[in-house]
PDB file of C-alpha atoms and ligand atoms in Angstrom:
ATOM      1  CA  MET A   1      21.291  28.637  67.809  1.00 42.00           C
ATOM      2  CA  LEU A   2      22.758  32.066  68.058  1.00 48.00           C
ATOM      3  CA  GLY A   3      26.498  32.167  68.335  1.00 46.00           C
ATOM      4  CA  GLY A   4      26.273  28.582  69.469  1.00 45.00           C
ATOM      5  CA  ILE A   5      24.010  29.478  72.387  1.00 48.00           C
ATOM      6  CA  PHE A   6      20.365  28.605  72.650  1.00 53.00           C
ATOM      7  CA  MET A   7      18.375  31.324  74.345  1.00 63.00           C
ATOM      8  CA  GLU A   8      14.873  30.993  75.713  1.00 76.00           C
ATOM      9  CA  SER A   9      14.313  34.703  75.981  1.00 84.00           C
ATOM     10  CA  VAL A  10      16.294  37.856  75.483  1.00 87.00           C
ATOM     11  CA  LYS A  11      16.187  41.093  77.439  1.00 90.00           C
ATOM     12  CA  LEU A  12      16.288  44.223  75.324  1.00 92.00           C
ATOM     13  CA  LYS A  13      16.516  47.817  76.401  1.00 93.00           C
ATOM     14  CA  ILE A  14      14.291  50.423  74.837  1.00 94.00           C
ATOM     15  CA  GLN A  15      16.828  52.914  73.627  1.00 92.00           C
ATOM     16  CA  SER A  16      14.439  55.455  72.155  1.00 93.00           C
ATOM     17  CA  GLU A  17      11.013  55.673  70.603  1.00 94.00           C
ATOM     18  CA  THR A  18       8.968  57.534  68.080  1.00 94.00           C
ATOM     19  CA  GLU A  19       5.226  57.751  67.936  1.00 94.00           C
ATOM     20  CA  ASP A  20       4.868  54.262  66.473  1.00 94.00           C
ATOM     21  CA  LYS A  21       8.239  52.562  66.879  1.00 95.00           C
ATOM     22  CA  TYR A  22      10.677  51.459  69.554  1.00 95.00           C
ATOM     23  CA  GLU A  23      14.403  51.328  69.085  1.00 94.00           C
ATOM     24  CA  LEU A  24      15.561  48.174  70.862  1.00 93.00           C
ATOM     25  CA  LEU A  25      19.107  47.683  72.060  1.00 92.00           C
ATOM     26  CA  TYR A  26      20.812  44.319  72.318  1.00 89.00           C
ATOM     27  CA  LEU A  27      24.238  43.987  73.921  1.00 80.00           C
ATOM     28  CA  ASP A  28      26.683  46.694  72.954  1.00 72.00           C
ATOM     29  CA  GLY A  29      25.304  48.915  70.302  1.00 81.00           C
ATOM     30  CA  VAL A  30      23.234  46.467  68.282  1.00 88.00           C
ATOM     31  CA  THR A  31      19.907  48.179  67.736  1.00 91.00           C
ATOM     32  CA  THR A  32      16.824  47.693  65.661  1.00 93.00           C
ATOM     33  CA  TRP A  33      13.529  49.510  65.172  1.00 93.00           C
ATOM     34  CA  VAL A  34      10.301  47.610  65.711  1.00 93.00           C
ATOM     35  CA  HIS A  35       6.754  48.718  65.367  1.00 94.00           C
ATOM     36  CA  LYS A  36       5.038  49.236  68.720  1.00 94.00           C
ATOM     37  CA  SER A  37       2.162  47.036  67.665  1.00 93.00           C
ATOM     38  CA  LEU A  38       4.563  44.086  67.532  1.00 90.00           C
ATOM     39  CA  ILE A  39       5.349  44.536  71.213  1.00 92.00           C
ATOM     40  CA  ARG A  40       1.685  45.064  72.088  1.00 91.00           C
ATOM     41  CA  ASP A  41       0.298  42.244  69.967  1.00 90.00           C
ATOM     42  CA  ASN A  42       2.795  39.779  71.405  1.00 89.00           C
ATOM     43  CA  HIS A  43       1.697  40.737  74.929  1.00 90.00           C
ATOM     44  CA  ILE A  44       5.144  41.891  75.927  1.00 91.00           C
ATOM     45  CA  THR A  45       5.181  44.112  78.988  1.00 91.00           C
ATOM     46  CA  ILE A  46       7.652  46.921  79.395  1.00 93.00           C
ATOM     47  CA  ILE A  47       9.375  46.869  82.770  1.00 93.00           C
ATOM     48  CA  ASP A  48      12.058  49.398  83.681  1.00 92.00           C
ATOM     49  CA  ASN A  49      12.333  50.428  80.076  1.00 92.00           C
ATOM     50  CA  GLN A  50      13.145  46.834  79.144  1.00 93.00           C
ATOM     51  CA  VAL A  51      11.333  44.131  77.254  1.00 93.00           C
ATOM     52  CA  GLU A  52      11.878  40.412  77.392  1.00 92.00           C
ATOM     53  CA  VAL A  53      11.221  38.714  74.070  1.00 91.00           C
ATOM     54  CA  SER A  54      11.259  35.095  72.982  1.00 89.00           C
ATOM     55  CA  ASP A  55      14.168  33.715  71.036  1.00 86.00           C
ATOM     56  CA  TYR A  56      11.863  33.512  68.017  1.00 87.00           C
ATOM     57  CA  LEU A  57      10.883  37.186  68.202  1.00 90.00           C
ATOM     58  CA  PHE A  58      14.466  38.216  68.808  1.00 90.00           C
ATOM     59  CA  ARG A  59      15.463  36.493  65.596  1.00 88.00           C
ATOM     60  CA  SER A  60      12.744  38.240  63.663  1.00 89.00           C
ATOM     61  CA  PHE A  61      13.486  41.681  65.172  1.00 91.00           C
ATOM     62  CA  PHE A  62      17.229  41.349  64.705  1.00 90.00           C
ATOM     63  CA  SER A  63      17.162  39.259  61.549  1.00 89.00           C
ATOM     64  CA  SER A  64      20.018  40.998  59.766  1.00 87.00           C
ATOM     65  CA  TYR A  65      22.205  40.865  62.882  1.00 87.00           C
ATOM     66  CA  VAL A  66      21.411  37.178  63.341  1.00 86.00           C
ATOM     67  CA  ALA A  67      22.211  36.548  59.669  1.00 86.00           C
ATOM     68  CA  LYS A  68      25.545  38.309  60.084  1.00 84.00           C
ATOM     69  CA  LEU A  69      26.425  36.207  63.143  1.00 83.00           C
ATOM     70  CA  LYS A  70      25.370  33.059  61.353  1.00 81.00           C
ATOM     71  CA  HIS A  71      27.566  33.980  58.422  1.00 78.00           C
ATOM     72  CA  GLU A  72      30.572  34.703  60.656  1.00 78.00           C
ATOM     73  CA  GLU A  73      30.046  31.487  62.550  1.00 78.00           C
ATOM     74  CA  ARG A  74      29.876  29.563  59.309  1.00 71.00           C
ATOM     75  CA  ILE A  75      33.141  31.042  58.079  1.00 68.00           C
ATOM     76  CA  LYS A  76      34.817  30.077  61.340  1.00 69.00           C
ATOM     77  CA  GLU A  77      33.348  26.616  61.122  1.00 65.00           C
ATOM     78  CA  SER A  78      34.390  26.264  57.490  1.00 60.00           C
ATOM     79  CA  GLU A  79      37.938  27.221  58.252  1.00 57.00           C
ATOM     80  CA  LYS A  80      38.010  24.686  61.034  1.00 52.00           C
ATOM     81  CA  THR A  81      36.388  21.797  59.232  1.00 46.00           C
ATOM     82  CA  PHE A  82      36.437  22.603  55.547  1.00 47.00           C
ATOM     83  CA  ALA A  83      32.750  21.870  55.519  1.00 54.00           C
ATOM     84  CA  TYR A  84      31.701  24.503  53.039  1.00 73.00           C
ATOM     85  CA  LEU A  85      28.127  23.384  53.051  1.00 82.00           C
ATOM     86  CA  GLU A  86      26.814  26.454  51.293  1.00 83.00           C
ATOM     87  CA  ARG A  87      29.380  25.826  48.564  1.00 87.00           C
ATOM     88  CA  ILE A  88      28.012  22.411  47.663  1.00 91.00           C
ATOM     89  CA  PRO A  89      26.154  23.585  44.507  1.00 93.00           C
ATOM     90  CA  PHE A  90      29.233  25.584  43.478  1.00 93.00           C
ATOM     91  CA  LEU A  91      31.498  22.593  44.052  1.00 94.00           C
ATOM     92  CA  ILE A  92      29.166  20.361  42.027  1.00 96.00           C
ATOM     93  CA  GLU A  93      29.498  22.842  39.160  1.00 96.00           C
ATOM     94  CA  ASN A  94      33.266  22.535  39.477  1.00 96.00           C
ATOM     95  CA  LEU A  95      33.327  18.777  39.754  1.00 97.00           C
ATOM     96  CA  ASP A  96      35.360  18.434  36.548  1.00 97.00           C
ATOM     97  CA  LEU A  97      38.216  20.402  38.064  1.00 96.00           C
ATOM     98  CA  ILE A  98      37.989  18.377  41.278  1.00 96.00           C
ATOM     99  CA  ARG A  99      38.025  15.121  39.294  1.00 97.00           C
ATOM    100  CA  LYS A 100      41.283  16.123  37.622  1.00 96.00           C
ATOM    101  CA  ASN A 101      43.133  16.408  40.922  1.00 96.00           C
ATOM    102  CA  LYS A 102      43.271  13.314  43.101  1.00 96.00           C
ATOM    103  CA  GLU A 103      44.072  15.328  46.189  1.00 95.00           C
ATOM    104  CA  TYR A 104      40.977  17.477  45.723  1.00 95.00           C
ATOM    105  CA  TYR A 105      38.854  14.476  44.917  1.00 96.00           C
ATOM    106  CA  HIS A 106      39.702  12.722  48.152  1.00 96.00           C
ATOM    107  CA  LEU A 107      39.538  15.755  50.412  1.00 93.00           C
ATOM    108  CA  TYR A 108      38.360  15.006  53.878  1.00 88.00           C
ATOM    109  CA  PHE A 109      35.422  16.815  55.513  1.00 80.00           C
ATOM    110  CA  ASP A 110      35.040  16.030  59.160  1.00 76.00           C
ATOM    111  CA  ARG A 111      31.340  16.819  59.213  1.00 81.00           C
ATOM    112  CA  PHE A 112      30.614  14.370  56.421  1.00 87.00           C
ATOM    113  CA  ARG A 113      29.946  11.124  58.213  1.00 88.00           C
ATOM    114  CA  ILE A 114      27.194   8.675  58.739  1.00 90.00           C
ATOM    115  CA  GLY A 115      26.765   5.799  61.115  1.00 86.00           C
ATOM    116  CA  HIS A 116      26.431   4.839  64.714  1.00 79.00           C
ATOM    117  CA  TYR A 117      28.544   1.871  65.758  1.00 77.00           C
ATOM    118  CA  VAL A 118      30.443   2.050  62.534  1.00 79.00           C
ATOM    119  CA  VAL A 119      31.027   5.432  60.967  1.00 87.00           C
ATOM    120  CA  PHE A 120      31.434   5.849  57.227  1.00 91.00           C
ATOM    121  CA  ARG A 121      33.133   8.889  55.838  1.00 91.00           C
ATOM    122  CA  ALA A 122      33.433   9.897  52.250  1.00 92.00           C
ATOM    123  CA  GLY A 123      35.769  12.073  50.244  1.00 94.00           C
ATOM    124  CA  LEU A 124      34.641  15.309  48.631  1.00 94.00           C
ATOM    125  CA  GLY A 125      34.636  14.082  45.030  1.00 96.00           C
ATOM    126  CA  GLY A 126      32.618  10.975  45.808  1.00 96.00           C
ATOM    127  CA  LEU A 127      29.984  12.943  47.650  1.00 95.00           C
ATOM    128  CA  LEU A 128      29.728  15.477  44.865  1.00 96.00           C
ATOM    129  CA  GLU A 129      29.303  12.643  42.318  1.00 97.00           C
ATOM    130  CA  SER A 130      26.464  11.295  44.413  1.00 96.00           C
ATOM    131  CA  TYR A 131      24.846  14.721  44.765  1.00 96.00           C
ATOM    132  CA  LYS A 132      25.186  15.352  41.067  1.00 96.00           C
ATOM    133  CA  LEU A 133      23.482  12.072  40.250  1.00 96.00           C
ATOM    134  CA  GLU A 134      20.714  13.076  42.661  1.00 93.00           C
ATOM    135  CA  THR A 135      20.928   9.844  44.591  1.00 91.00           C
ATOM    136  CA  ARG A 136      19.051   9.415  47.842  1.00 93.00           C
ATOM    137  CA  LEU A 137      21.560  11.765  49.453  1.00 95.00           C
ATOM    138  CA  THR A 138      19.715  14.643  47.834  1.00 96.00           C
ATOM    139  CA  GLY A 139      16.118  15.703  48.176  1.00 95.00           C
ATOM    140  CA  THR A 140      13.747  18.608  47.731  1.00 95.00           C
ATOM    141  CA  CYS A 141      12.846  20.921  50.586  1.00 94.00           C
ATOM    142  CA  GLU A 142       9.117  21.107  51.216  1.00 93.00           C
ATOM    143  CA  ILE A 143       9.297  24.760  52.172  1.00 92.00           C
ATOM    144  CA  THR A 144      11.411  26.241  49.396  1.00 94.00           C
ATOM    145  CA  ASN A 145      11.190  23.514  46.776  1.00 95.00           C
ATOM    146  CA  GLN A 146      14.967  23.657  46.427  1.00 95.00           C
ATOM    147  CA  LYS A 147      17.561  20.950  46.859  1.00 95.00           C
ATOM    148  CA  TYR A 148      19.060  19.686  50.062  1.00 95.00           C
ATOM    149  CA  TYR A 149      22.175  17.569  50.463  1.00 95.00           C
ATOM    150  CA  ILE A 150      22.559  14.970  53.189  1.00 95.00           C
ATOM    151  CA  PHE A 151      26.010  15.051  54.720  1.00 92.00           C
ATOM    152  CA  SER A 152      25.702  13.292  58.039  1.00 92.00           C
ATOM    153  CA  GLY A 153      23.471  10.993  59.963  1.00 92.00           C
ATOM    154  CA  THR A 154      23.170   8.813  62.964  1.00 91.00           C
ATOM    155  CA  GLY A 155      20.905   5.907  63.719  1.00 88.00           C
ATOM    156  CA  SER A 156      20.667   2.239  64.249  1.00 80.00           C
ATOM    157  CA  PRO A 157      21.256  -0.168  61.394  1.00 67.00           C
ATOM    158  CA  PHE A 158      19.308  -2.714  63.438  1.00 75.00           C
ATOM    159  CA  SER A 159      16.082  -0.909  64.346  1.00 81.00           C
ATOM    160  CA  GLY A 160      16.226   0.855  60.999  1.00 85.00           C
ATOM    161  CA  SER A 161      15.446   4.344  62.213  1.00 90.00           C
ATOM    162  CA  GLY A 162      17.781   7.275  62.138  1.00 92.00           C
ATOM    163  CA  THR A 163      18.199  10.997  61.758  1.00 93.00           C
ATOM    164  CA  LEU A 164      19.980  12.610  58.853  1.00 94.00           C
ATOM    165  CA  THR A 165      21.310  16.121  58.603  1.00 93.00           C
ATOM    166  CA  ALA A 166      21.114  17.940  55.324  1.00 93.00           C
ATOM    167  CA  TYR A 167      22.155  21.324  54.064  1.00 92.00           C
ATOM    168  CA  CYS A 168      19.256  23.042  52.302  1.00 91.00           C
ATOM    169  CA  VAL A 169      20.105  25.535  49.588  1.00 90.00           C
ATOM    170  CA  GLY A 170      16.734  27.312  49.646  1.00 90.00           C
ATOM    171  CA  CYS A 171      16.613  27.776  53.419  1.00 87.00           C
ATOM    172  CA  ASP A 172      20.396  28.229  53.648  1.00 84.00           C
ATOM    173  CA  ASP A 173      20.158  26.146  56.773  1.00 85.00           C
ATOM    174  CA  LEU A 174      20.426  22.628  58.112  1.00 88.00           C
ATOM    175  CA  HIS A 175      17.458  20.285  58.174  1.00 91.00           C
ATOM    176  CA  SER A 176      17.005  17.188  60.289  1.00 92.00           C
ATOM    177  CA  ILE A 177      15.303  14.355  58.501  1.00 94.00           C
ATOM    178  CA  SER A 178      13.931  11.316  60.315  1.00 93.00           C
ATOM    179  CA  VAL A 179      14.071   8.126  58.330  1.00 92.00           C
ATOM    180  CA  GLY A 180      12.862   4.618  58.841  1.00 91.00           C
ATOM    181  CA  THR A 181      15.432   3.041  56.556  1.00 90.00           C
ATOM    182  CA  PHE A 182      18.686   4.361  57.920  1.00 90.00           C
ATOM    183  CA  SER A 183      20.800   1.538  56.545  1.00 88.00           C
ATOM    184  CA  THR A 184      20.114   2.522  52.940  1.00 90.00           C
ATOM    185  CA  TYR A 185      21.699   5.931  53.576  1.00 92.00           C
ATOM    186  CA  MET A 186      24.578   4.341  55.413  1.00 90.00           C
ATOM    187  CA  GLY A 187      24.976   1.982  52.469  1.00 90.00           C
ATOM    188  CA  GLU A 188      25.274   4.948  50.138  1.00 92.00           C
ATOM    189  CA  PHE A 189      28.043   6.486  52.238  1.00 92.00           C
ATOM    190  CA  LYS A 190      29.759   3.134  52.503  1.00 92.00           C
ATOM    191  CA  GLN A 191      29.724   2.798  48.729  1.00 94.00           C
ATOM    192  CA  ILE A 192      31.148   6.284  48.256  1.00 95.00           C
ATOM    193  CA  GLN A 193      33.797   5.593  50.862  1.00 94.00           C
ATOM    194  CA  ALA A 194      34.832   2.498  48.936  1.00 95.00           C
ATOM    195  CA  PHE A 195      35.626   4.376  45.732  1.00 95.00           C
ATOM    196  CA  CYS A 196      36.514   7.694  47.311  1.00 96.00           C
ATOM    197  CA  PRO A 197      38.145   7.266  50.705  1.00 95.00           C
ATOM    198  CA  PRO A 198      38.798  10.610  52.384  1.00 94.00           C
ATOM    199  CA  ARG A 199      42.314  11.813  53.054  1.00 92.00           C
ATOM    200  CA  LYS A 200      43.384  14.735  55.199  1.00 88.00           C
ATOM    201  CA  ASN A 201      45.365  17.247  53.233  1.00 88.00           C
ATOM    202  CA  GLU A 202      45.517  20.816  54.487  1.00 85.00           C
ATOM    203  CA  GLU A 203      47.604  21.989  51.552  1.00 89.00           C
ATOM    204  CA  ALA A 204      45.123  20.666  49.000  1.00 91.00           C
ATOM    205  CA  LYS A 205      42.282  22.427  50.805  1.00 87.00           C
ATOM    206  CA  LYS A 206      44.090  25.733  50.589  1.00 85.00           C
ATOM    207  CA  GLN A 207      44.992  25.116  46.975  1.00 90.00           C
ATOM    208  CA  LEU A 208      41.428  24.261  45.990  1.00 90.00           C
ATOM    209  CA  ARG A 209      40.125  27.377  47.689  1.00 85.00           C
ATOM    210  CA  LEU A 210      42.666  29.459  45.844  1.00 87.00           C
ATOM    211  CA  GLU A 211      41.963  27.815  42.534  1.00 90.00           C
ATOM    212  CA  LEU A 212      38.211  28.247  42.816  1.00 89.00           C
ATOM    213  CA  ASN A 213      38.519  31.598  44.528  1.00 84.00           C
ATOM    214  CA  PHE A 214      36.452  31.041  47.664  1.00 76.00           C
TER     215      PHE A 214
HETATM  216 ZN1   ZN B   1      14.777  23.935  53.333  1.00 53.49          ZN
END
């Protein structure tokens, strides 16, 4: 996903070249230098001074640009939903402060939900408690060996299978996890919801951000 759009391929203009590199141009003024062998080895033909590259290659050529967009998108998303996924480890560290303020503890995140016919939501504090205790809502990424935190999921409590979405600290990305025992995860959310029901409170969100300086 780039800026919310999935692209199968991307057309890039060759802006200039040196003996061994091309300068590729994407949209208005976003350029990057790539080694000519990368174009050749990926069997990309140059037509009218343009190349068409796969979404995958685009991401690797323009990795810093893609990272910047991803970051901007995340900020926008965070402001909209207060789902500061990348802040989860930081918030766990500050759990004591969150525990002291009921409004913080029960803060509502609209992306934190699990269920299908019945949706369970949980307040910030409750989720952080669960993450801190390393319950089944946390796990270790096979690629980076770092922690991930499950924050949403959908599936059938009857067939048992479901898909969970987790934020992975090491990859700084979301992972989809298929499970055969969906109800156990739903049960965890349900339990958290029982002792930490979420409440919408825009003022408390702002206040917490100010207090923790993020
Ligand atoms: Zn990962």
